[in-house]
mmCIF file of C-alpha atoms in Angstrom:
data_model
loop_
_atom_site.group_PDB
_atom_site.id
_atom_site.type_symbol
_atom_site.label_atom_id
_atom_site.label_comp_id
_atom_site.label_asym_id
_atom_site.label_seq_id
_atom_site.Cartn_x
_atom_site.Cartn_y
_atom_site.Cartn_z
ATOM 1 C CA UNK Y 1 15.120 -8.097 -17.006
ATOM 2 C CA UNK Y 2 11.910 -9.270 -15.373
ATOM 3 C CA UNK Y 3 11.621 -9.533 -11.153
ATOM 4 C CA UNK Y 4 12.675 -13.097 -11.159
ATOM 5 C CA UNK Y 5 15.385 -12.684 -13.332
ATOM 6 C CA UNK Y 6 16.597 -9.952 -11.025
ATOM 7 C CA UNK Y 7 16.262 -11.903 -8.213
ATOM 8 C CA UNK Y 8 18.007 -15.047 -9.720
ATOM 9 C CA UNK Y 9 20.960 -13.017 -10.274
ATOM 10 C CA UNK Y 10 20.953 -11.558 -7.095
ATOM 11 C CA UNK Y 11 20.952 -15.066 -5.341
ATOM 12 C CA UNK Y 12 23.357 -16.374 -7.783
ATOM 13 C CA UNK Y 13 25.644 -13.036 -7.631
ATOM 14 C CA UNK Y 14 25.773 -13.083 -3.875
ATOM 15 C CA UNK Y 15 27.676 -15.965 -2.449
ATOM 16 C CA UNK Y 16 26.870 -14.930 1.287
ATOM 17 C CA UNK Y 17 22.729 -14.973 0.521
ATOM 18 C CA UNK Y 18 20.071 -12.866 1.819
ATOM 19 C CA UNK Y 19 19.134 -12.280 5.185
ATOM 20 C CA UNK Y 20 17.577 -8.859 5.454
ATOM 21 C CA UNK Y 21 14.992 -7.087 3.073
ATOM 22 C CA UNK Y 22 14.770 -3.278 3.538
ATOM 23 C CA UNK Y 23 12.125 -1.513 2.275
ATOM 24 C CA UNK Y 24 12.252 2.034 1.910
ATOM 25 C CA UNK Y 25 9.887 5.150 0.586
ATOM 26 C CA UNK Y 26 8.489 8.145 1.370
ATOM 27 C CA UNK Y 27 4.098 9.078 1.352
ATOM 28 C CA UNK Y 28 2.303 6.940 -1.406
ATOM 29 C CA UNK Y 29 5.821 4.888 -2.311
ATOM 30 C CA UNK Y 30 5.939 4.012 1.425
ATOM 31 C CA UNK Y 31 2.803 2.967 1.229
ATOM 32 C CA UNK Y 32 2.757 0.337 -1.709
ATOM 33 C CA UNK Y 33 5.239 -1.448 0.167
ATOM 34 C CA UNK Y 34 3.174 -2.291 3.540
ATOM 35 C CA UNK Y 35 1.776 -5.009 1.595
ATOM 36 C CA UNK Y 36 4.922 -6.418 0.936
ATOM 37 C CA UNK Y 37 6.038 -6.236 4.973
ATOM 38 C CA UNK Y 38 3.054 -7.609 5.828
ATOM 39 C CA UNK Y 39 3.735 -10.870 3.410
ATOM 40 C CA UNK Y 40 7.356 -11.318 4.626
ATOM 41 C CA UNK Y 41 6.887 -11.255 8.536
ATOM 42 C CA UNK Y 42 3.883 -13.329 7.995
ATOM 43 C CA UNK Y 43 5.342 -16.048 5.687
ATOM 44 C CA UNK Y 44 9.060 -15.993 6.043
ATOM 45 C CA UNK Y 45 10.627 -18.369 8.632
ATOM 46 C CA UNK Y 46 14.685 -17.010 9.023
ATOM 47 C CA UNK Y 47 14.139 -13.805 6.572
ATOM 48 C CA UNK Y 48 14.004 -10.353 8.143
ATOM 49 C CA UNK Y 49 11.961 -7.435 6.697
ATOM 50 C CA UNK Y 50 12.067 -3.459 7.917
ATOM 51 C CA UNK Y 51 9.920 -0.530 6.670
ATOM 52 C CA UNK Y 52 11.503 2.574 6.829
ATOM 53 C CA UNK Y 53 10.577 6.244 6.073
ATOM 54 C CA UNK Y 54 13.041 7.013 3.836
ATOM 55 C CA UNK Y 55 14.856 10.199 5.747
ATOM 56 C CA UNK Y 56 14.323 8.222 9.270
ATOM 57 C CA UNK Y 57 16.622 5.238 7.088
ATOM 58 C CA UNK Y 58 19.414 7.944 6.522
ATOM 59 C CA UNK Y 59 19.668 9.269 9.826
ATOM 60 C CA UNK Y 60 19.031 6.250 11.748
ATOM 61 C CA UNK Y 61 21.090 3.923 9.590
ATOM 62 C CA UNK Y 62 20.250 0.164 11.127
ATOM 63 C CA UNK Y 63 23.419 -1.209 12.609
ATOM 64 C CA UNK Y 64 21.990 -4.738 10.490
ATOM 65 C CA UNK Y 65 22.425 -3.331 6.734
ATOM 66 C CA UNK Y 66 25.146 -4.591 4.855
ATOM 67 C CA UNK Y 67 26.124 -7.092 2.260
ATOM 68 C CA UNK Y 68 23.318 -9.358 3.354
ATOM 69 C CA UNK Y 69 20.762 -6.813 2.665
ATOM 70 C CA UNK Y 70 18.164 -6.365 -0.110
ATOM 71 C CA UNK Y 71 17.178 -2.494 0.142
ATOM 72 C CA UNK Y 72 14.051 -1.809 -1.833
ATOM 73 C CA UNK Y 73 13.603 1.812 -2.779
ATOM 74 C CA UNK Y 74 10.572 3.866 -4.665
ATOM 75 C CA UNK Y 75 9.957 7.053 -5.934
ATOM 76 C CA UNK Y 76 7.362 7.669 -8.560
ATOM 77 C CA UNK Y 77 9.256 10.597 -10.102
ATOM 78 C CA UNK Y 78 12.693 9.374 -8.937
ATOM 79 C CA UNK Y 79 13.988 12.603 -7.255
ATOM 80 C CA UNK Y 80 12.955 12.481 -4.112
ATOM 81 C CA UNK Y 81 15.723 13.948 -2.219
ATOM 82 C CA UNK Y 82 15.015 11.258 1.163
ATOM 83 C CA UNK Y 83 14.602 8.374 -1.298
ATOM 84 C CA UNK Y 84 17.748 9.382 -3.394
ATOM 85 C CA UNK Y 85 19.993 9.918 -0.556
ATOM 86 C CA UNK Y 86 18.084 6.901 1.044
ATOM 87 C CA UNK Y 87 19.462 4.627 -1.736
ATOM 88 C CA UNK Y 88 22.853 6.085 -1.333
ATOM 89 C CA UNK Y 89 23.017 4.888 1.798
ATOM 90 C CA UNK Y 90 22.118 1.511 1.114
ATOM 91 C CA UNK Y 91 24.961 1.309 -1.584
ATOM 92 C CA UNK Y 92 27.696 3.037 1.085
ATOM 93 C CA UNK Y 93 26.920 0.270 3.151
ATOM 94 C CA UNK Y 94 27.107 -2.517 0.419
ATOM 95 C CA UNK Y 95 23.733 -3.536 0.192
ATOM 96 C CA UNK Y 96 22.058 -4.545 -2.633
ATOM 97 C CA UNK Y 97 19.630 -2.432 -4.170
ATOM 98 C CA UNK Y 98 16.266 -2.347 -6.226
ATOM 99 C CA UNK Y 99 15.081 0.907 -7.333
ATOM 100 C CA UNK Y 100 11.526 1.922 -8.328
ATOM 101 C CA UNK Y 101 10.288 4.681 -10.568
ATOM 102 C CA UNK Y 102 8.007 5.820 -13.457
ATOM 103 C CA UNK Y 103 11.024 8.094 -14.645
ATOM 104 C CA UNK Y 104 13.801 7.308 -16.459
ATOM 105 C CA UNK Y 105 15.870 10.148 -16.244
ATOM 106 C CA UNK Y 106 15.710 9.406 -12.420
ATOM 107 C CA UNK Y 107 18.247 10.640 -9.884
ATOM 108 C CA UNK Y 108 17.068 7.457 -7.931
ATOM 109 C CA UNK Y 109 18.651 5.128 -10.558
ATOM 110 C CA UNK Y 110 22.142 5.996 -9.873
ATOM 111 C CA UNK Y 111 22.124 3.847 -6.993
ATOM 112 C CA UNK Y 112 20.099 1.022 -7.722
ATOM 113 C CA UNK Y 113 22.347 -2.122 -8.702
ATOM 114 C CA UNK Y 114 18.905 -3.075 -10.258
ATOM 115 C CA UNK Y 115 16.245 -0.688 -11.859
ATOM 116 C CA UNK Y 116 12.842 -0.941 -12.321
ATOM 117 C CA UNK Y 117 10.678 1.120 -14.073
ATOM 118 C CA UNK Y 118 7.028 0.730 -13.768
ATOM 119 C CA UNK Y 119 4.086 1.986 -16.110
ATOM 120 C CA UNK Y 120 1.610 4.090 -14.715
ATOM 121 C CA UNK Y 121 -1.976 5.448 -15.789
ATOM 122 C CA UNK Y 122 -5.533 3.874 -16.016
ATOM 123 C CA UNK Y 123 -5.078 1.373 -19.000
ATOM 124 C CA UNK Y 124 -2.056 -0.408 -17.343
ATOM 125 C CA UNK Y 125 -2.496 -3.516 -16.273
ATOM 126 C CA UNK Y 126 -2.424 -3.467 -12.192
ATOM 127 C CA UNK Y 127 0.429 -5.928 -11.898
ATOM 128 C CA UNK Y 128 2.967 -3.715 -13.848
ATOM 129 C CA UNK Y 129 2.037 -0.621 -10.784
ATOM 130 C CA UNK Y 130 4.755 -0.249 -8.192
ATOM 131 C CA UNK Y 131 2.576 -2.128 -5.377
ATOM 132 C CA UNK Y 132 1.993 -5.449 -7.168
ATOM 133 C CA UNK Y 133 6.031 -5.207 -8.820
ATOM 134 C CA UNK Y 134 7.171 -4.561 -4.879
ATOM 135 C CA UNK Y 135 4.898 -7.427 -3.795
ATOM 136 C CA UNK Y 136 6.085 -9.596 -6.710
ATOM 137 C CA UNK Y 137 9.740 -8.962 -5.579
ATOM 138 C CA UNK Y 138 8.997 -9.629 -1.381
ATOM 139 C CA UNK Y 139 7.420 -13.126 -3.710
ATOM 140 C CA UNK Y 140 10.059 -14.096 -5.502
ATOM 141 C CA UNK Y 141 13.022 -12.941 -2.880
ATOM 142 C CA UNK Y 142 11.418 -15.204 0.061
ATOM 143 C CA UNK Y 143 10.729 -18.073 -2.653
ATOM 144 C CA UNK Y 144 14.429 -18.306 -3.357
ATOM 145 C CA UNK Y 145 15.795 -17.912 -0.076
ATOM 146 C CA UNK Y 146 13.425 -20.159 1.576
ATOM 147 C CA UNK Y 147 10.985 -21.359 -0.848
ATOM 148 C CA UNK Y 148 7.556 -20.865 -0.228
ATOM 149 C CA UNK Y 149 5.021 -23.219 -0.601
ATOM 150 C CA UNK Y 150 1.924 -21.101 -1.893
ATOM 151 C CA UNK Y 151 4.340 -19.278 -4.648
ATOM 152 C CA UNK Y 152 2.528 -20.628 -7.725
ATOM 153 C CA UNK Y 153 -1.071 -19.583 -5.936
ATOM 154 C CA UNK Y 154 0.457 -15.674 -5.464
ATOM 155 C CA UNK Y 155 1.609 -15.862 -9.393
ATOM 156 C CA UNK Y 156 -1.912 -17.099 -10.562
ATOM 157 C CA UNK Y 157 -3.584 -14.202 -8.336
ATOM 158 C CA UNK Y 158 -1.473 -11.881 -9.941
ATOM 159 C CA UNK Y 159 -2.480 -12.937 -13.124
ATOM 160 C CA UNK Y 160 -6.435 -12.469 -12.037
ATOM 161 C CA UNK Y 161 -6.410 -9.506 -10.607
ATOM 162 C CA UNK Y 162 -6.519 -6.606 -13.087
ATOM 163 C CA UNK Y 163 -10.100 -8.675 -14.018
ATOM 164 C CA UNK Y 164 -11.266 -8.218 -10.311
ATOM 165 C CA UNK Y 165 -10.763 -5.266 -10.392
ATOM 166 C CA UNK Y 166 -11.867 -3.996 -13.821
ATOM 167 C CA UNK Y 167 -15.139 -5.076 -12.548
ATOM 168 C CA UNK Y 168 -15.062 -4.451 -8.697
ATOM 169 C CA UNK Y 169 -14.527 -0.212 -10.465
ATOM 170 C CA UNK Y 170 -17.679 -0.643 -12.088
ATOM 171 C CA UNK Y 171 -19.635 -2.141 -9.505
ATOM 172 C CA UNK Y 172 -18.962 0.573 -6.720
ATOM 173 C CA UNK Y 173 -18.616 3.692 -9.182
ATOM 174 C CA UNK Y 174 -23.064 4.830 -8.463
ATOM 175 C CA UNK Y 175 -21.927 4.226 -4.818
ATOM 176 C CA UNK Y 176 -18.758 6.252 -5.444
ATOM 177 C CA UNK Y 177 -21.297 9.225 -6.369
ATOM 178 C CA UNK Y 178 -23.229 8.598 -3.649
ATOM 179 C CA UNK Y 179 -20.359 8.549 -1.027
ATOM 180 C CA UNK Y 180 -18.779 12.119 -2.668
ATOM 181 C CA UNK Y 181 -22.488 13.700 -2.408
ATOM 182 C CA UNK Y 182 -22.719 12.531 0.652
ATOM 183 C CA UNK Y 183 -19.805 13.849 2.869
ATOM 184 C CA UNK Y 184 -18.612 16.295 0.316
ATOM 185 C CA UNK Y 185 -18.475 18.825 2.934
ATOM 186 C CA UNK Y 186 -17.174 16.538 6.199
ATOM 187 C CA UNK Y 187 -13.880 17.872 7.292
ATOM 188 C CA UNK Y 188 -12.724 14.399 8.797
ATOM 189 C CA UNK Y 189 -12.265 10.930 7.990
ATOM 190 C CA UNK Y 190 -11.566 8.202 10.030
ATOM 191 C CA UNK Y 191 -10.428 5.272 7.895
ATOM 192 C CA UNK Y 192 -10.277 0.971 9.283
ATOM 193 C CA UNK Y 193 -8.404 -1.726 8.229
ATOM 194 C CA UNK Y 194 -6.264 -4.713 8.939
ATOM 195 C CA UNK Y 195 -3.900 -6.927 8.010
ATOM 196 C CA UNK Y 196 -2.193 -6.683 4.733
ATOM 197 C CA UNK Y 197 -4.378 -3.642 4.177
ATOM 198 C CA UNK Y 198 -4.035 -1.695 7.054
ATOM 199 C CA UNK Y 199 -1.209 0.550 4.932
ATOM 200 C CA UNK Y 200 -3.833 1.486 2.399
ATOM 201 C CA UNK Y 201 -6.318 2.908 5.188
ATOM 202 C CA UNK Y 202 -3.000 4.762 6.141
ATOM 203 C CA UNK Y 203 -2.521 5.840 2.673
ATOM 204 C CA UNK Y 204 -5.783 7.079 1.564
ATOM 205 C CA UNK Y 205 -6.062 9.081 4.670
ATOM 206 C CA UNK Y 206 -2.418 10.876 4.296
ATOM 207 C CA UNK Y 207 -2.321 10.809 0.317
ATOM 208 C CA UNK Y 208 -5.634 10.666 -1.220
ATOM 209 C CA UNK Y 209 -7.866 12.573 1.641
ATOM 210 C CA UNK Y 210 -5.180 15.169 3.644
ATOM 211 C CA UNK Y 211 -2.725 15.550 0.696
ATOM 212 C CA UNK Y 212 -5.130 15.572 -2.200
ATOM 213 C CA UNK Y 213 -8.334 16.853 -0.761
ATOM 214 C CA UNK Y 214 -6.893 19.484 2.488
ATOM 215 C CA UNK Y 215 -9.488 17.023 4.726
ATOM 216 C CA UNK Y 216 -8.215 15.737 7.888
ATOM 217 C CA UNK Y 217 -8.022 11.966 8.529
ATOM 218 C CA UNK Y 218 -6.691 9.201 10.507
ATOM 219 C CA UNK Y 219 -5.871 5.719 10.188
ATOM 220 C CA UNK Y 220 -6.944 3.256 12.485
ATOM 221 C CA UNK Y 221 -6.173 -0.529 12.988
ATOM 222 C CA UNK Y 222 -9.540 -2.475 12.872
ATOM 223 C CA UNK Y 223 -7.669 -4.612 16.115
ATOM 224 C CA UNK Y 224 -6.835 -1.838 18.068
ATOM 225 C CA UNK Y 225 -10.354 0.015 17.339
ATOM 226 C CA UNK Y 226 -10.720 -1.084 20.776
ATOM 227 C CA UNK Y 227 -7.898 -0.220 22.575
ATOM 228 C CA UNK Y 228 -8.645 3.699 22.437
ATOM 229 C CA UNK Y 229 -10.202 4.945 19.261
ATOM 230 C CA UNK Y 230 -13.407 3.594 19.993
ATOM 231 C CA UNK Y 231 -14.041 6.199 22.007
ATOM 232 C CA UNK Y 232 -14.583 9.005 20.078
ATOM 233 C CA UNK Y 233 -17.248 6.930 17.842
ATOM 234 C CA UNK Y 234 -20.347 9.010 17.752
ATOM 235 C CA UNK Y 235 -23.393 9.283 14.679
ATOM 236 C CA UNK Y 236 -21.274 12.696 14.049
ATOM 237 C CA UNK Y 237 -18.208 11.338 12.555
ATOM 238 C CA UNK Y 238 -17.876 9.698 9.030
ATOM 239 C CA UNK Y 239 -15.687 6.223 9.734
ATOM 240 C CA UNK Y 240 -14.632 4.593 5.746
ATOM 241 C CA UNK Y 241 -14.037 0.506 6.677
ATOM 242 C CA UNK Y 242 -12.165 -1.571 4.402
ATOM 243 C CA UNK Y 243 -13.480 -4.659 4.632
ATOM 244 C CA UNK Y 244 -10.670 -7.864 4.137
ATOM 245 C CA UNK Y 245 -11.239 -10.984 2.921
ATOM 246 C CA UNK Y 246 -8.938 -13.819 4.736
ATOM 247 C CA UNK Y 247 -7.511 -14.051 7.926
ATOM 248 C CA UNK Y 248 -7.932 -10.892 9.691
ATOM 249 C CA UNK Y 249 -11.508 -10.420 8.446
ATOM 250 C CA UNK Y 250 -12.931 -11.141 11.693
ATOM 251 C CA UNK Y 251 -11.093 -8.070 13.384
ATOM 252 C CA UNK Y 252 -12.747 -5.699 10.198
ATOM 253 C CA UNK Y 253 -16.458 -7.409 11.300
ATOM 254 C CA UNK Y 254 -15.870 -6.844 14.785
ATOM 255 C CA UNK Y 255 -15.503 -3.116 14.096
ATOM 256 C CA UNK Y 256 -18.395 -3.179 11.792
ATOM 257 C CA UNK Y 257 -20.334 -4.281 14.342
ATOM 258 C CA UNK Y 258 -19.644 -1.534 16.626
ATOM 259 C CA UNK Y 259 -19.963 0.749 14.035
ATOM 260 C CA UNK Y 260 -23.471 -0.016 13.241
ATOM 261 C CA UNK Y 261 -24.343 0.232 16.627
ATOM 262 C CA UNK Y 262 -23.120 3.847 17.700
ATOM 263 C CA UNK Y 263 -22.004 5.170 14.985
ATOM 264 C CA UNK Y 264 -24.191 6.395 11.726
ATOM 265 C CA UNK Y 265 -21.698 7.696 9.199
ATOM 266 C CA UNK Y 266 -20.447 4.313 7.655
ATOM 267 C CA UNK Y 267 -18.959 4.180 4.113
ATOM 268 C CA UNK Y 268 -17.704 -0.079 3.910
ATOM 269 C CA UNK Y 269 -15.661 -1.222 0.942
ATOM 270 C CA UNK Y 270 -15.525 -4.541 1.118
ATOM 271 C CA UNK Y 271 -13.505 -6.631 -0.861
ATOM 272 C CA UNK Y 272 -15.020 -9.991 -0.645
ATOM 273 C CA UNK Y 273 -18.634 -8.366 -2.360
ATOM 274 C CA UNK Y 274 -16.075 -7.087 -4.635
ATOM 275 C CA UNK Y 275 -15.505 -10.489 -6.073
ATOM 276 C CA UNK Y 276 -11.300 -11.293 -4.969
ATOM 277 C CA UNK Y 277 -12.335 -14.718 -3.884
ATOM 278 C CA UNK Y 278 -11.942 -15.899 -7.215
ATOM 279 C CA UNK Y 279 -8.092 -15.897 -6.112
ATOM 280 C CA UNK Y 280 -7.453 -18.468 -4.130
ATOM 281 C CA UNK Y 281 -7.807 -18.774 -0.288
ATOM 282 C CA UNK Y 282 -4.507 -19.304 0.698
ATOM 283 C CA UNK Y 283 -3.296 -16.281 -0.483
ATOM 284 C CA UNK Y 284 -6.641 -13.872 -0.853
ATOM 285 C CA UNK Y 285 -4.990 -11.916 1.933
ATOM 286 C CA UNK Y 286 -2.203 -10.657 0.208
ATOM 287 C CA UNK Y 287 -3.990 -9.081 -2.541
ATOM 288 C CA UNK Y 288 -7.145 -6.798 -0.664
ATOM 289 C CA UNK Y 289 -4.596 -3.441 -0.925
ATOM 290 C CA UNK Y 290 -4.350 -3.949 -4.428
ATOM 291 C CA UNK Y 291 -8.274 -4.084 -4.823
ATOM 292 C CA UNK Y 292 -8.209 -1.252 -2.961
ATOM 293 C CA UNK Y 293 -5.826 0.739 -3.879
ATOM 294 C CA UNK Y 294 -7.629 0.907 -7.326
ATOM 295 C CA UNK Y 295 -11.576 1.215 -6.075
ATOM 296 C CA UNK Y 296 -10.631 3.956 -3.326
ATOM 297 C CA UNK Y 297 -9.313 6.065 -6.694
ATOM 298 C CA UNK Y 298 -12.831 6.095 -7.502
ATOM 299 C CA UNK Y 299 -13.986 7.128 -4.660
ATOM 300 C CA UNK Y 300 -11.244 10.043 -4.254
ATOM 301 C CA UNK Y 301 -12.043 11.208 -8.053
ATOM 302 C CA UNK Y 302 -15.620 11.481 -6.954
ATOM 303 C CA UNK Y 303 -14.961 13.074 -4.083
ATOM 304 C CA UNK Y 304 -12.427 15.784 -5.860
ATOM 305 C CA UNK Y 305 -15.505 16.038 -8.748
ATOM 306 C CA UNK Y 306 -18.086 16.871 -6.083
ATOM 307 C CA UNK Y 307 -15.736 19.266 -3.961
ATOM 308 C CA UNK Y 308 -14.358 21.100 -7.430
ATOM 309 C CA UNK Y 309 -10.822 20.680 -5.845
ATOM 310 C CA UNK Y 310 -8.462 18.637 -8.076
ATOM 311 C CA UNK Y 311 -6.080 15.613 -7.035
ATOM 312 C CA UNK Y 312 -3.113 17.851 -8.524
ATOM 313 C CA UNK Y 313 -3.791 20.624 -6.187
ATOM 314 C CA UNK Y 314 -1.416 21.570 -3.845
ATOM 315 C CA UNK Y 315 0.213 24.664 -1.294
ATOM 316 C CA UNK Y 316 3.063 23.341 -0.051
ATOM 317 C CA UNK Y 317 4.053 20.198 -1.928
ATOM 318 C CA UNK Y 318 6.717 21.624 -4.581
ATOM 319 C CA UNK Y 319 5.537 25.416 -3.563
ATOM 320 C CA UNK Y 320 7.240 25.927 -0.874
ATOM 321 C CA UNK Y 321 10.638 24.892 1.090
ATOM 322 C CA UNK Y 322 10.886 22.097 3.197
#
């Protein structure tokens, strides 16, 4: 069963309709769903979308949940205790729910009315990853509760983008070198972005740079750059921009700007050099995280390479109790 199908039968199933979509993960799950937020408050006109931590979900259960709600829940291995009790949760309150997972022997499935699960490694084609399936589902949910009129331009992009980005990964892997020589041995990162993308600059800093590499980092919003953070810009610093194409580019230039200025240490990834425009305006927007979510794995292998500590590595994560 294919997302539309699932969401057909979830329109046609539930005679009250949806009204709420919850979306709910913990660390780089949690993350591959910001897209999908970002695409329902900014296109729906009656439908309501939250983004919860899974554990804050559980024991701050929103009064709104119920047989009106969509709950969205991933975990790549599927037995994530938050996520799993997360999903139970949802069901105990009789929402509908979509589970996520690249394992199917998956605690997480015993609570999903619907269950996907997703491939995962480099030959798979970017629209079957978690991010793009999520995004595909926020799509086709808002399409048949409300229609929406640029649905057939989002299905086209999705169809085009495992080509941008085959070729955006060859394009920036010398620069990928470069950046991992570079600031090999900086011990913080301060990563920009906005809009659509501003939960990837989130995610590489908590997953790829403090989880994966022991580095400290923050995320910043490229609009509120200037409402505190700006401060601390010196030549000292290394600042990693991820440059949007669409509507909130103008907040990612306005930080460039700066940057240049009084600052020294800039890495930019910019999308729109990367070639996305080939998807169409309208919609660009929605697909920058999913460029680069695949071109900032380059740069993290590099800089894991270079450093001689591996992405698997890890003291706490599965060590320890917690």
């Amino acid at each position: 069963m294919n997302v539309k199908e699932i969401i057909n039968e979830i329109q046609t199933k539930n005679e009250e309709g949806i009204k709420d979509i919850y979306l709910v993960a913990c660390g780089g799950s949690l993350v591959d769903m910001y897209l999908s937020e970002y695409f329902i408050k900014s296109e729906a006109k009656k439908t309501r979308v939250s983004l919860y931590t899974s554990n804050e979900f559980v024991h701050a259960v929103p009064k709104a949940l119920g047989s009106q709600s969509l709950v969205v829940i991933c975990s790549h291995g599927g037995n994530t205790k938050e996520s799993v009790e997360a999903a139970k949760t949802a069901k105990e309150n009789g929402a509908l729910t979509i589970t996520l997972t690249h394992n199917e022997s998956a605690a997480l499935m015993e609570y999903g009315d619907y269950n996907i699960l997703y491939k995962w490694g480099e030959e798979t084609d970017v629209k079957d990853n978690p991010m793009a399936i999520i995004f595909s589902i926020a799509v086709e949910a808002l399409h048949s509760i409300e229609g929406y009129p640029a649905y057939d331009k989002v299905i086209k992009g999705l169809e085009q983008i495992n080509t941008v980005i085959a070729k955006a990964r060859i394009q920036v892997a010398e620069r990928a070198r470069t950046f991992a020589k570079k600031y090999q041995h900086e011990n913080m990162f301060y990563v920009l972005s906005s809009g659509a993308s501003y939960g990837h600059a989130y995610g590489f800093s908590i997953c790829s740079l403090m989880e994966m590499q022991w580095v400290h980092a923050s995320a910043i919003h490229s609009g509120e750059y200037f409402h505190g953070p700006f401060e601390v810009t010196d030549k000292e610093t290394p600042y990693i921009l991820l440059m949007n194409e669409g509507r909130t580019r103008t907040l990612d230039e306005r930080a460039l700007t700066f940057l240049k200025q009084y600052g020294e240490k800039i890495e930019v990834v910019d999308c729109k050099e990367l070639g996305i425009n080939t998807i169409d305006d309208e919609v660009v927007e929605f697909f920058n995280p999913i460029v680069f979510y695949s071109i900032l794995s380059v740069y993290r292998a590099e800089l894991a390479e270079i450093r001689q500590h591996p992405l698997e590595t890890r003291r706490y994560m599965g060590k320890v109790a917690y």
